[in-house]
Coordinates of C-alpha atoms in Angstrom, one line a residue:
M1 CA 0.0 0.0 0.0
F2 CA 2.8 2.4 0.9
Q3 CA 4.6 1.6 -2.4
K4 CA 1.4 2.4 -4.3
Q5 CA 0.9 5.7 -2.6
R6 CA 4.6 6.5 -3.1
W7 CA 4.3 5.8 -6.8
Q8 CA 1.2 7.9 -7.1
S9 CA 2.9 10.8 -5.4
I10 CA 6.0 10.6 -7.7
F11 CA 3.7 10.3 -10.7
I12 CA 1.7 13.4 -9.8
T13 CA 4.8 15.4 -8.9
F14 CA 6.5 14.5 -12.2
T15 CA 3.4 15.4 -14.2
V16 CA 3.1 18.8 -12.6
I17 CA 6.8 19.5 -13.3
L18 CA 6.3 18.5 -17.0
L19 CA 3.2 20.7 -17.3
L20 CA 5.1 23.6 -15.7
F21 CA 8.0 23.0 -18.1
A22 CA 5.7 22.9 -21.1
Q23 CA 3.9 26.1 -20.0
S24 CA 7.1 28.0 -19.4
S25 CA 8.4 26.8 -22.8
V26 CA 5.3 28.0 -24.6
L27 CA 5.4 31.3 -22.9
S28 CA 9.0 31.7 -24.1
L29 CA 8.1 31.3 -27.8
S30 CA 8.6 35.0 -28.5
T31 CA 11.7 35.3 -26.2
A32 CA 14.9 36.0 -28.0
N33 CA 18.2 37.7 -27.2
A34 CA 18.8 40.6 -29.4
A35 CA 22.2 40.2 -31.0
I36 CA 22.9 43.5 -32.7
L37 CA 22.9 46.6 -30.5
E38 CA 21.1 49.6 -31.9
N39 CA 23.9 51.8 -30.7
G40 CA 26.9 50.0 -29.3
A41 CA 30.6 50.4 -28.5
T42 CA 33.3 48.1 -27.3
V43 CA 35.2 48.9 -24.1
T44 CA 38.4 47.4 -22.7
V45 CA 40.3 48.3 -19.5
L46 CA 44.0 47.3 -19.2
N47 CA 46.3 47.7 -16.2
E48 CA 49.9 49.0 -16.5
K49 CA 51.2 45.6 -17.5
G50 CA 48.7 45.4 -20.3
E51 CA 46.6 42.8 -18.6
P52 CA 42.8 43.1 -18.8
V53 CA 41.1 44.6 -15.8
I54 CA 37.9 44.3 -17.9
Q55 CA 37.8 42.1 -21.0
T56 CA 36.6 43.7 -24.2
T57 CA 32.8 44.2 -23.7
A58 CA 30.0 45.3 -26.0
V59 CA 28.0 48.1 -24.3
P60 CA 24.8 49.6 -25.5
F61 CA 24.2 53.4 -25.2
E62 CA 21.8 56.1 -25.9
I63 CA 22.5 58.9 -28.5
G64 CA 24.4 61.6 -26.7
A65 CA 26.1 59.3 -24.1
T66 CA 29.7 59.9 -23.3
A67 CA 32.6 57.4 -22.9
A68 CA 32.4 57.8 -19.2
D69 CA 28.7 56.8 -19.3
V70 CA 29.5 53.5 -21.1
L71 CA 32.4 52.8 -18.8
E72 CA 30.3 53.3 -15.7
K73 CA 27.9 50.7 -17.0
I74 CA 30.5 48.0 -16.6
A75 CA 32.9 49.4 -14.0
N76 CA 33.1 51.3 -10.7
V77 CA 34.7 54.7 -11.6
T78 CA 36.2 57.2 -9.2
Y79 CA 36.7 60.9 -10.1
E80 CA 38.5 63.9 -8.5
E81 CA 37.7 67.5 -9.3
S82 CA 40.4 69.6 -10.8
D83 CA 40.8 73.1 -12.5
F84 CA 40.0 71.3 -15.8
G85 CA 36.9 69.5 -14.6
A86 CA 36.4 65.9 -13.3
F87 CA 39.5 63.8 -13.5
M88 CA 39.3 60.0 -13.6
T89 CA 41.4 58.5 -10.8
G90 CA 40.2 54.9 -10.2
I91 CA 38.6 52.0 -12.2
N92 CA 37.4 49.0 -10.1
G93 CA 39.5 50.2 -7.2
I94 CA 42.7 50.4 -9.2
F95 CA 44.4 53.8 -8.7
P96 CA 47.5 55.2 -10.5
E97 CA 50.7 55.7 -8.6
G98 CA 53.6 58.1 -9.2
E99 CA 53.4 59.5 -12.7
S100 CA 50.9 56.9 -13.9
Y101 CA 47.4 57.9 -15.1
W102 CA 44.4 56.3 -16.7
G103 CA 44.8 57.0 -20.4
F104 CA 41.7 57.3 -22.5
F105 CA 42.0 56.1 -26.2
I106 CA 39.5 56.1 -29.0
N107 CA 40.1 53.6 -31.8
G108 CA 43.7 53.4 -30.9
I109 CA 44.5 57.1 -30.5
E110 CA 44.6 59.1 -27.2
A111 CA 41.6 61.3 -27.0
N112 CA 42.0 65.1 -27.0
E113 CA 39.2 65.4 -24.5
G114 CA 38.1 63.6 -21.3
A115 CA 35.9 60.6 -21.1
P116 CA 33.1 62.6 -19.4
T117 CA 32.8 64.9 -22.4
Y118 CA 33.5 62.7 -25.4
K119 CA 30.2 61.8 -27.2
I120 CA 30.6 58.2 -28.1
E121 CA 29.6 56.9 -31.6
N122 CA 28.3 53.5 -32.8
G123 CA 31.2 51.2 -33.5
D124 CA 33.8 53.0 -31.4
N125 CA 36.4 50.9 -29.7
I126 CA 37.3 52.5 -26.4
L127 CA 40.4 51.7 -24.4
F128 CA 41.2 52.8 -20.8
K129 CA 44.8 51.9 -20.0
M130 CA 47.0 52.7 -17.0
T131 CA 50.1 54.3 -18.6
H132 CA 52.9 56.9 -18.3
W133 CA 53.4 59.9 -20.5
P134 CA 54.1 59.5 -23.4
P135 CA 52.2 56.2 -23.9
V136 CA 54.1 53.4 -25.7
M137 CA 53.0 53.2 -29.4
V138 CA 53.3 50.5 -32.0
D139 CA 53.5 50.7 -35.8
A140 CA 51.4 48.6 -38.2
T141 CA 50.5 48.6 -41.9
V142 CA 47.1 48.2 -43.4
V143 CA 46.1 47.4 -47.0
I144 CA 42.7 46.7 -48.5
K145 CA 42.2 44.8 -51.8
D146 CA 39.1 44.2 -54.0
K147 CA 38.1 40.7 -55.2
L148 CA 40.5 40.9 -58.2
G149 CA 43.4 41.8 -56.0
A150 CA 43.6 45.5 -56.9
E151 CA 44.5 47.8 -54.0
I152 CA 41.6 49.9 -52.7
I153 CA 43.7 51.3 -49.9
P154 CA 47.4 50.9 -50.6
K155 CA 49.8 49.8 -47.9
T156 CA 49.4 52.5 -45.2
E157 CA 51.4 52.8 -42.0
V158 CA 49.5 53.7 -38.9
T159 CA 50.7 54.4 -35.3
I160 CA 48.5 53.4 -32.4
V161 CA 48.8 52.8 -28.7
K162 CA 50.2 49.5 -27.4
G163 CA 47.1 47.6 -26.4
A164 CA 45.1 48.7 -29.4
T165 CA 43.6 46.3 -31.8
A166 CA 43.6 45.4 -35.5
Y167 CA 40.2 47.1 -35.7
D168 CA 41.8 50.3 -34.4
A169 CA 44.5 50.1 -37.1
L170 CA 41.8 49.7 -39.8
V171 CA 39.9 52.7 -38.5
Q172 CA 43.0 54.9 -38.6
A173 CA 43.9 53.8 -42.1
T174 CA 40.4 54.5 -43.5
L175 CA 40.4 57.9 -41.8
E176 CA 43.7 58.7 -43.6
H177 CA 42.0 57.8 -46.9
N178 CA 38.7 59.5 -46.2
L179 CA 36.7 56.3 -46.2
S180 CA 33.9 55.6 -43.7
I181 CA 33.4 52.4 -41.8
S182 CA 30.0 50.8 -41.3
A183 CA 30.2 48.5 -38.3
S184 CA 27.7 46.7 -36.0
V185 CA 28.3 45.8 -32.4
D186 CA 26.9 42.5 -31.2
D187 CA 26.4 41.9 -27.5
T188 CA 28.2 38.5 -27.8
W189 CA 30.3 38.5 -31.0
L190 CA 31.5 42.1 -30.5
T191 CA 32.2 44.2 -33.7
F192 CA 31.3 43.2 -37.2
L193 CA 32.6 45.0 -40.2
N194 CA 29.6 45.6 -42.6
N195 CA 31.3 47.8 -45.2
I196 CA 34.0 50.3 -45.9
G197 CA 32.6 53.0 -48.1
D198 CA 30.5 51.2 -50.7
I199 CA 33.1 48.5 -51.5
L200 CA 31.1 45.4 -50.8
G201 CA 28.4 44.0 -53.1
N202 CA 25.8 41.3 -52.4
N203 CA 27.2 38.2 -50.6
E204 CA 30.6 39.7 -50.2
Y205 CA 32.6 40.2 -47.1
F206 CA 36.1 41.2 -46.0
G207 CA 38.5 38.3 -45.4
A208 CA 41.1 39.5 -42.8
Y209 CA 44.7 38.3 -42.9
L210 CA 47.4 39.1 -40.4
N211 CA 51.0 38.8 -41.4
G212 CA 49.9 36.6 -44.3
S213 CA 47.7 34.2 -42.3
Y214 CA 43.9 34.2 -42.1
M215 CA 42.7 35.7 -38.8
E216 CA 40.8 33.2 -36.6
V217 CA 39.5 35.9 -34.3
G218 CA 37.7 39.2 -35.0
L219 CA 39.5 42.4 -35.7
V220 CA 38.5 43.9 -32.3
S221 CA 39.8 40.9 -30.4
Y222 CA 43.4 41.0 -31.7
L223 CA 45.9 43.2 -29.9
L224 CA 48.4 44.5 -32.5
T225 CA 52.2 44.2 -31.9
D226 CA 54.8 46.4 -33.5
G227 CA 55.4 45.6 -37.2
D228 CA 52.1 43.7 -37.8
Q229 CA 50.7 43.7 -41.3
L230 CA 46.9 43.7 -41.7
E231 CA 45.3 42.9 -45.1
L232 CA 41.6 42.9 -45.9
K233 CA 40.4 41.2 -49.1
V234 CA 36.9 41.4 -50.6
E235 CA 35.7 37.8 -50.8
S236 CA 32.4 36.1 -51.5
Y237 CA 30.1 33.7 -49.6
Q238 CA 29.3 31.7 -52.7
T239 CA 31.3 30.1 -55.5
S240 CA 29.6 29.4 -58.8
P241 CA 28.8 25.7 -59.1
E242 CA 30.5 25.6 -62.5
E243 CA 33.8 27.0 -61.3
P244 CA 36.2 25.8 -58.6
S245 CA 37.2 28.2 -55.7
E246 CA 40.1 30.4 -56.3
P247 CA 43.2 29.3 -54.3
G248 CA 43.3 31.1 -50.9
D249 CA 39.6 31.7 -50.6
K250 CA 38.6 31.8 -47.0
D251 CA 35.5 31.8 -44.8
P252 CA 34.2 35.0 -43.1
I253 CA 35.9 36.5 -40.1
G254 CA 35.6 34.3 -37.1
A255 CA 34.7 31.1 -39.0
P256 CA 36.8 28.0 -38.4
E257 CA 39.4 27.7 -41.1
Q258 CA 38.7 24.9 -43.6
P259 CA 41.4 23.2 -45.6
D260 CA 41.9 24.5 -49.1
Q261 CA 40.2 22.3 -51.6
P262 CA 38.2 22.8 -54.8
D263 CA 34.4 22.7 -54.5
K264 CA 33.3 19.2 -55.4
G265 CA 30.2 20.2 -57.3
H266 CA 27.8 17.8 -59.1
E267 CA 27.1 17.2 -62.8
Q268 CA 23.7 18.6 -63.6
I269 CA 22.6 15.2 -64.9
D270 CA 23.2 13.7 -61.5
I271 CA 20.9 16.3 -59.9
Q272 CA 18.3 15.8 -62.5
K273 CA 18.4 12.0 -62.0
A274 CA 17.9 12.5 -58.3
I275 CA 15.0 14.9 -59.0
D276 CA 13.3 12.5 -61.5
S277 CA 13.6 9.6 -59.0
A278 CA 12.1 11.6 -56.2
I279 CA 9.2 12.7 -58.4
Q280 CA 8.6 9.1 -59.3
Y281 CA 8.6 8.1 -55.6
I282 CA 6.1 10.9 -54.8
S283 CA 3.9 9.8 -57.8
N284 CA 3.9 6.2 -56.7
K285 CA 3.0 7.1 -53.1
D286 CA 0.4 9.6 -54.4
N287 CA 1.8 11.9 -51.7
F288 CA 1.7 15.5 -52.9
D289 CA 2.2 18.1 -50.2
F290 CA 3.1 21.8 -49.6
F291 CA 6.9 21.3 -50.2
T292 CA 6.2 19.3 -53.4
A293 CA 4.0 22.1 -54.7
I294 CA 6.8 24.7 -54.2
A295 CA 9.3 22.3 -55.8
F296 CA 7.1 21.7 -58.8
N297 CA 6.8 25.4 -59.4
G298 CA 10.5 25.8 -59.3
L299 CA 10.9 22.9 -61.7
S300 CA 8.2 24.4 -64.0
L301 CA 6.0 21.4 -63.5
P302 CA 2.2 21.7 -63.3
I303 CA 0.6 21.2 -59.8
P304 CA -2.0 18.5 -59.9
N305 CA -5.5 20.0 -60.1
T306 CA -6.8 17.6 -57.4
Y307 CA -4.3 19.1 -54.9
L308 CA -5.1 22.6 -55.9
Q309 CA -8.9 22.0 -55.7
K310 CA -8.5 20.4 -52.3
T311 CA -6.6 23.5 -51.0
I312 CA -9.2 25.9 -52.4
Q313 CA -12.0 23.8 -51.0
D314 CA -10.3 24.1 -47.6
I315 CA -10.2 27.8 -48.0
V316 CA -13.9 28.0 -48.8
D317 CA -14.9 25.7 -46.0
K318 CA -13.0 27.8 -43.5
E319 CA -14.1 31.1 -45.2
A320 CA -10.4 31.9 -45.3
K321 CA -10.3 32.1 -41.5
F322 CA -7.5 29.9 -40.4
R323 CA -6.8 29.6 -36.7
N324 CA -3.1 28.7 -37.3
V325 CA -1.6 31.5 -39.4
T326 CA 0.9 29.1 -41.0
D327 CA -2.0 27.1 -42.5
L328 CA -3.2 30.3 -44.2
E329 CA 0.3 31.2 -45.3
K330 CA 0.9 27.8 -46.8
A331 CA -2.4 28.0 -48.6
I332 CA -1.3 31.3 -50.1
L333 CA 2.0 29.8 -51.3
I334 CA 0.2 26.7 -52.8
V335 CA -2.4 28.7 -54.8
T336 CA 0.3 31.1 -55.9
A337 CA 2.5 28.2 -57.0
A338 CA -0.4 27.0 -59.1
G339 CA -0.7 30.3 -60.8
K340 CA -3.7 31.6 -58.8
D341 CA -4.0 35.1 -57.3
A342 CA -4.3 34.9 -53.5
N343 CA -6.0 38.3 -53.6
N344 CA -9.1 36.5 -54.9
I345 CA -9.7 32.9 -54.2
A346 CA -13.4 32.1 -54.5
G347 CA -14.1 35.7 -53.4
Y348 CA -11.7 35.6 -50.5
N349 CA -8.7 37.9 -50.2
L350 CA -6.1 35.8 -48.5
I351 CA -3.5 38.6 -48.4
E352 CA -5.8 40.8 -46.3
Q353 CA -6.6 37.9 -44.1
L354 CA -2.8 37.3 -43.5
T355 CA -1.8 40.9 -42.9
N356 CA -4.6 41.3 -40.3
H357 CA -4.3 37.9 -38.7
E358 CA -4.7 38.3 -34.9
R359 CA -2.6 35.2 -34.1
L360 CA 0.4 35.9 -36.4
L361 CA 2.9 35.7 -33.6
N362 CA 1.4 32.7 -31.8
Q363 CA 3.6 30.3 -33.6
G364 CA 6.8 32.0 -32.8
S365 CA 9.2 32.7 -35.7
N366 CA 7.3 30.3 -38.0
G367 CA 4.4 32.6 -38.5
V368 CA 6.6 35.6 -39.3
I369 CA 8.8 33.5 -41.6
F370 CA 6.0 32.1 -43.7
A371 CA 4.2 35.5 -43.8
L372 CA 7.2 37.0 -45.5
L373 CA 7.6 34.0 -47.8
A374 CA 3.9 34.3 -48.8
L375 CA 3.9 38.0 -49.4
D376 CA 7.1 38.0 -51.4
S377 CA 6.2 34.8 -53.4
A378 CA 4.4 37.1 -55.9
N379 CA 5.3 40.6 -54.6
Y380 CA 1.8 40.9 -53.1
Q381 CA 0.9 44.4 -52.1
T382 CA -0.4 45.2 -48.6
L383 CA -2.9 47.9 -47.6
E384 CA -1.7 50.9 -45.6
N385 CA -4.2 50.2 -42.8
S386 CA -3.2 46.6 -42.4
T387 CA -2.1 45.3 -39.0
W388 CA 1.1 43.9 -40.5
N389 CA 3.4 45.1 -43.2
R390 CA 6.7 43.9 -44.5
D391 CA 8.8 46.2 -42.4
Q392 CA 7.1 45.1 -39.2
L393 CA 7.5 41.5 -40.1
V394 CA 11.2 41.8 -40.9
N395 CA 11.8 43.7 -37.7
S396 CA 9.9 41.1 -35.7
L397 CA 12.0 38.3 -37.3
L398 CA 15.2 40.1 -36.5
E399 CA 14.1 40.6 -32.9
H400 CA 13.6 36.8 -32.6
Q401 CA 17.2 36.1 -33.7
L402 CA 19.3 34.7 -30.9
S403 CA 22.6 36.2 -29.8
N404 CA 24.5 33.4 -31.5
G405 CA 23.0 34.2 -34.9
A406 CA 20.4 31.4 -35.0
W407 CA 16.7 31.3 -34.8
A408 CA 14.8 28.9 -32.5
L409 CA 11.5 27.1 -32.7
A410 CA 11.0 27.9 -29.0
G411 CA 13.2 29.2 -26.2
D412 CA 16.9 29.9 -26.8
N413 CA 18.1 26.7 -28.5
G414 CA 19.0 27.5 -32.1
S415 CA 17.5 25.3 -34.8
A416 CA 19.1 24.8 -38.1
D417 CA 15.7 24.1 -39.7
I418 CA 14.2 27.5 -38.5
T419 CA 17.5 29.3 -39.3
G420 CA 17.5 28.1 -42.9
M421 CA 13.8 29.1 -43.3
A422 CA 14.5 32.5 -41.8
L423 CA 17.3 33.1 -44.3
A424 CA 14.9 32.3 -47.2
A425 CA 12.4 34.8 -45.7
L426 CA 15.0 37.5 -45.3
A427 CA 16.6 37.0 -48.8
P428 CA 14.6 39.8 -50.5
Y429 CA 15.8 42.3 -47.8
Q430 CA 19.5 41.3 -47.7
N431 CA 20.7 44.7 -48.9
E432 CA 19.3 46.4 -45.8
A433 CA 22.2 47.0 -43.3
N434 CA 20.5 45.3 -40.3
V435 CA 19.3 42.4 -42.3
K436 CA 22.8 41.9 -43.9
T437 CA 24.3 41.7 -40.5
A438 CA 21.7 39.2 -39.3
I439 CA 22.2 37.1 -42.3
R440 CA 26.0 37.1 -41.8
N441 CA 25.6 36.0 -38.2
A442 CA 23.1 33.2 -39.2
V443 CA 25.3 31.9 -42.0
Q444 CA 28.2 31.8 -39.6
W445 CA 26.2 30.0 -37.0
L446 CA 25.1 27.4 -39.5
S447 CA 28.7 26.8 -40.7
N448 CA 29.9 26.4 -37.1
F449 CA 26.9 24.2 -36.1
Q450 CA 27.4 21.9 -39.0
S451 CA 28.9 18.6 -37.9
D452 CA 32.0 16.9 -39.2
S453 CA 29.8 14.7 -41.4
A454 CA 28.3 17.8 -43.0
G455 CA 24.8 17.4 -41.4
F456 CA 23.2 19.2 -38.5
Y457 CA 22.6 17.1 -35.4
E458 CA 19.5 18.0 -33.5
A459 CA 18.1 15.7 -30.8
F460 CA 14.6 16.7 -31.6
N461 CA 14.9 15.2 -35.0
G462 CA 16.7 12.1 -33.8
G463 CA 20.0 12.9 -35.4
E464 CA 21.1 14.6 -38.6
A465 CA 17.8 14.9 -40.4
I466 CA 17.6 15.2 -44.2
E467 CA 14.7 17.7 -43.7
T468 CA 17.1 19.9 -41.7
V469 CA 19.8 19.8 -44.4
S470 CA 17.1 20.5 -47.0
Q471 CA 15.9 23.7 -45.3
V472 CA 19.4 25.0 -44.9
I473 CA 20.1 24.4 -48.6
I474 CA 16.8 26.2 -49.5
G475 CA 17.8 29.2 -47.3
L476 CA 21.4 29.4 -48.6
T477 CA 20.4 29.2 -52.3
A478 CA 17.8 31.9 -51.7
L479 CA 20.7 34.2 -50.8
N480 CA 22.8 32.9 -53.7
I481 CA 25.2 31.1 -51.3
D482 CA 26.6 27.9 -52.6
P483 CA 25.8 24.9 -50.4
T484 CA 28.7 23.0 -52.0
G485 CA 31.2 25.8 -51.2
K486 CA 33.9 25.7 -48.6
L487 CA 31.8 27.3 -45.9
F488 CA 29.6 24.2 -45.9
T489 CA 32.0 21.5 -46.8
K490 CA 33.3 19.4 -43.9
G491 CA 36.1 17.1 -44.9
E492 CA 35.2 15.8 -48.3
T493 CA 31.4 16.2 -47.9
N494 CA 29.2 19.2 -48.6
L495 CA 25.5 19.7 -48.1
I496 CA 24.4 18.4 -51.5
D497 CA 26.6 15.4 -51.0
F498 CA 25.0 14.7 -47.7
L499 CA 21.5 15.1 -49.2
L500 CA 22.1 12.8 -52.2
A501 CA 23.7 10.1 -50.0
A502 CA 20.3 9.7 -48.3
Q503 CA 18.4 8.8 -51.5
Q504 CA 17.1 5.2 -51.5
T505 CA 16.7 2.8 -54.3
D506 CA 13.0 3.6 -54.6
G507 CA 13.8 7.2 -55.3
G508 CA 12.7 8.5 -51.9
F509 CA 14.9 10.0 -49.2
A510 CA 15.4 8.6 -45.7
H511 CA 14.7 10.8 -42.7
L512 CA 18.2 10.0 -41.3
P513 CA 21.3 8.9 -43.2
T514 CA 21.3 5.7 -41.1
D515 CA 17.7 4.8 -42.0
N516 CA 17.3 2.2 -44.7
Q517 CA 13.8 3.2 -45.9
S518 CA 12.3 6.3 -47.5
S519 CA 10.2 8.9 -45.7
S520 CA 7.6 10.9 -47.6
I521 CA 8.2 14.0 -45.5
A522 CA 12.0 13.8 -46.1
T523 CA 11.5 13.2 -49.8
S524 CA 9.2 16.2 -50.4
Q525 CA 11.6 18.5 -48.6
A526 CA 14.7 17.0 -50.3
L527 CA 13.0 17.5 -53.7
M528 CA 12.4 21.1 -52.9
A529 CA 16.0 21.5 -51.9
L530 CA 17.2 20.0 -55.1
A531 CA 14.9 22.2 -57.1
A532 CA 16.3 25.2 -55.1
Y533 CA 19.9 24.1 -55.9
E534 CA 19.0 23.8 -59.6
K535 CA 17.6 27.3 -59.6
F536 CA 20.8 28.5 -57.9
A537 CA 22.9 26.8 -60.6
E538 CA 20.8 28.5 -63.3
G539 CA 21.0 31.8 -61.5
T540 CA 17.2 32.2 -61.4
G541 CA 16.7 33.2 -57.8
S542 CA 14.9 31.8 -54.7
I543 CA 12.7 28.7 -54.9
Y544 CA 10.1 30.8 -53.1
S545 CA 9.9 33.4 -55.9
L546 CA 6.9 31.8 -57.5
V547 CA 6.0 34.5 -60.0
Q548 CA 7.3 38.0 -60.7
K549 CA 4.1 39.9 -59.8
S550 CA 0.6 39.1 -58.6
K551 CA -0.9 40.7 -61.7
D552 CA 0.5 37.8 -63.6
L553 CA -1.7 35.4 -61.6
E554 CA -5.3 34.3 -62.4
Q555 CA -8.2 35.1 -60.1
V556 CA -10.5 32.2 -59.5
S557 CA -14.2 32.5 -59.3
P558 CA -16.3 30.9 -56.5
V559 CA -17.9 28.6 -59.1
E560 CA -14.6 27.3 -60.3
D561 CA -13.1 27.0 -56.9
T562 CA -15.9 24.9 -55.3
K563 CA -16.0 22.3 -58.0
N564 CA -13.8 19.3 -57.9
S565 CA -13.2 18.4 -61.5
D566 CA -11.0 15.4 -60.7
T567 CA -12.6 12.2 -59.6
T568 CA -10.3 11.6 -56.6
N569 CA -8.2 13.5 -54.2
P570 CA -4.6 12.6 -53.5
K571 CA -4.2 10.0 -50.7
E572 CA -3.4 11.4 -47.3
E573 CA 0.0 10.5 -46.0
N574 CA 0.2 7.9 -43.3
A575 CA 0.4 9.8 -40.0
Q576 CA 2.9 7.2 -38.7
E577 CA 5.3 7.6 -41.6
G578 CA 8.4 9.8 -41.2
K579 CA 9.0 12.2 -38.4
P580 CA 7.4 15.7 -38.3
L581 CA 9.8 18.6 -38.4
P582 CA 9.5 21.8 -36.3
N583 CA 8.4 23.9 -39.3
T584 CA 5.4 21.6 -40.0
A585 CA 3.8 21.9 -36.6
T586 CA 3.0 24.5 -33.9
A587 CA 5.5 25.0 -31.1
Y588 CA 2.8 24.2 -28.6
Y589 CA 2.1 20.7 -29.9
N590 CA 5.8 19.9 -30.4
L591 CA 6.5 20.8 -26.8
L592 CA 3.4 18.8 -25.6
L593 CA 4.7 15.8 -27.6
I594 CA 8.1 16.1 -25.8
G595 CA 6.4 16.3 -22.4
L596 CA 4.3 13.3 -23.1
S597 CA 7.2 11.3 -24.4
L598 CA 9.2 12.1 -21.3
L599 CA 6.3 11.2 -19.1
L600 CA 5.9 7.8 -20.9
F601 CA 9.6 7.1 -20.6
S602 CA 9.7 7.9 -16.9
A603 CA 6.6 5.8 -16.2
T604 CA 8.1 2.9 -18.1
A605 CA 11.4 3.2 -16.3
F606 CA 9.8 3.3 -12.9
Y607 CA 7.6 0.3 -13.8
Y608 CA 10.6 -1.9 -14.7
H609 CA 12.5 -0.6 -11.7
R610 CA 9.7 -1.5 -9.4
K611 CA 9.2 -4.9 -11.1
K612 CA 12.9 -5.7 -10.6
I613 CA 12.7 -4.9 -6.9
T614 CA 9.6 -7.0 -6.4
T615 CA 10.9 -10.0 -8.3
N616 CA 14.3 -10.1 -6.6

C-alpha cells in the first residue's frame, strides 16, 4: 500500500513538473536575445602591464552618451575634481601611482578630451589603460584589396597605442584615406565590419589576414604588436557551381578555417536524375504536399489539379479564417505556385486575411517567416491600414534572432531548420544593413553548427535529419550562397553530397542517413532543396519566388473553386510515416509531444525498476 501511494505521489509530482515546463516553454516562444545593439561600442580596461582589468565588452548606449557613461555601465569609476573638470582616478578600485594615469584612447589614439565629455559613436572601440606619458606606441601597416586583388587602400602605415587592436589600425587607415566604416556591435560577438565606403556587393565580405595568415579571431579581439601587417580582401560567400574556388579563398571572419580544396560540385545530370527519381517516388506514393507544390513550381511542372482544388475547398470551407496562421500562409503559397491570385480565391482575399491575422505571432518565428515568404512569393501588395506590413515582419523576425545568430522554434536553443527558413524569408531584404548583419551571423552559426559529417545534429529530429539539411540548402540558395562551397564543406562532404547520399533505391529520401527506408516527409523537402539548388545553378533566384508579380496570376471565381473536376483527391500521408519537423507543426504541440514522451519514458522506467525490486 505504501509503495502504491509513493508511486502515485511521484507520478503526480513529475506530471506537474512537466506541465510547468511545457507552460514556461510555450510562454517563451517569443523570447529572443537581441544580438545587434542599436547603438553599441566596445570597451576594454587594461592595467599598467597590459593585462585586462575588464575584457573587451560590448556596451549599448543612448545617443548623446559619453565614454564615461559606457564605462560606468561595466565598472566602478572614481573621479576627482580639478581646475580642468572631473579627473578619472580609479577604475574598479585600481588607482595610478607616481606618474601613472588612466589613459583614454578612441580607436587606438589618445583622446584630445576627457571621457566625461567625449560623445561616443556607434562602433567606437574604447580603451582605458594605465600608462605613463608618453604612452608606448606601435606601428602597423594596413592594406585593402578588391576581389580581383587591386588595392583599394594601398599599404598604409599607422601608429596606435600599445594595447590597441587590428580594428583600431583599420579605423585609422580608413580615416587617412577619407573612407567611412560601417560596423555593427553584437552583444556576444562584438564588432562586425559591414562595409568600408560602398566597397562590398551582395554576398561579399572582408576576409582578414594578419602577417599573411587568415585571422581566426575578430579584428577587435586581436591586440596588435609592432610591425604587424593587416590585409583585408573582398571575398564572396558563394562560388559558382560551374567554377572551382580560387586558391586562398577563406571563410568569413571568425569562422573555423577549412582546408583549401576545390568545390566538389555535381554534374547537372546527377541532380536531374535525383529529382526525377524523387518525383517518381512521390507519384507512386500519391503523396503531394506543400513542399512538393513549391518544388514543382521551381521545376516548371504543373501542380495536380486535385491538390489545388483540395486546397481551395479548404479555404472555402473555412471562409479563409485559419486559426493557425501558418496554414493560411501555406495556402497562399500553394495557390500562388499553381498560378492563382491569393487576392481573390473564391471571393476571399487571403492577403488581407494574412496581414490582419490576430494570431500571427502565436507560432513564434514560424508565423513571421511564412508571412514574408507568402507576401514575397508574388510581390503581393499590402494595404496601408493593415495590422502587419513587410517592415514590421522583418523587424519582428530580427528581434527573434538569438545572440549566437540562429533562430529557434522555442526558447533559446538554435534550430538549423528554422534558421534556414529565416534566411529564405530575409533574402529579398538582404541589402538592408541590419538584415545583412543578421544574415551574416546566421550563416556563420550554421557553418559552425554543421557537424564533421556535414549534417546538422538535432536531438529533436533524432539525429542529422535530411529535412534539416534541405531547409538549410533552401535558405542558402535563396541568398545565392553555394551549399557546395567551402563554408559548408566538412572534410570531403558538402550539403548536396549529404543530401544525395540519403536517397534510397526507390527514389525517396530517408529521414536520417542511417535509415534504410524512405520517408515521404523527407522526400518532399529533399525534392524542394534539389529544385532550389537547380535554380541556384541556373541563377534564377529563390525557390520561393513563385512569380514576378501578382498581376500575372489568375483570379479564381467561386464557381470554379468549389468544383472538384477530378474524380479523386490525393491520398493522405500515413500519419505514422516519417517524423514531423519543427516547421510543420506549432511549437505548442511539439512541446506537448516532448512532455508526453518524457512522461511515458519515466513511467516505463519506474515500472521496470519496481518490477525488478519485487521479483528479486
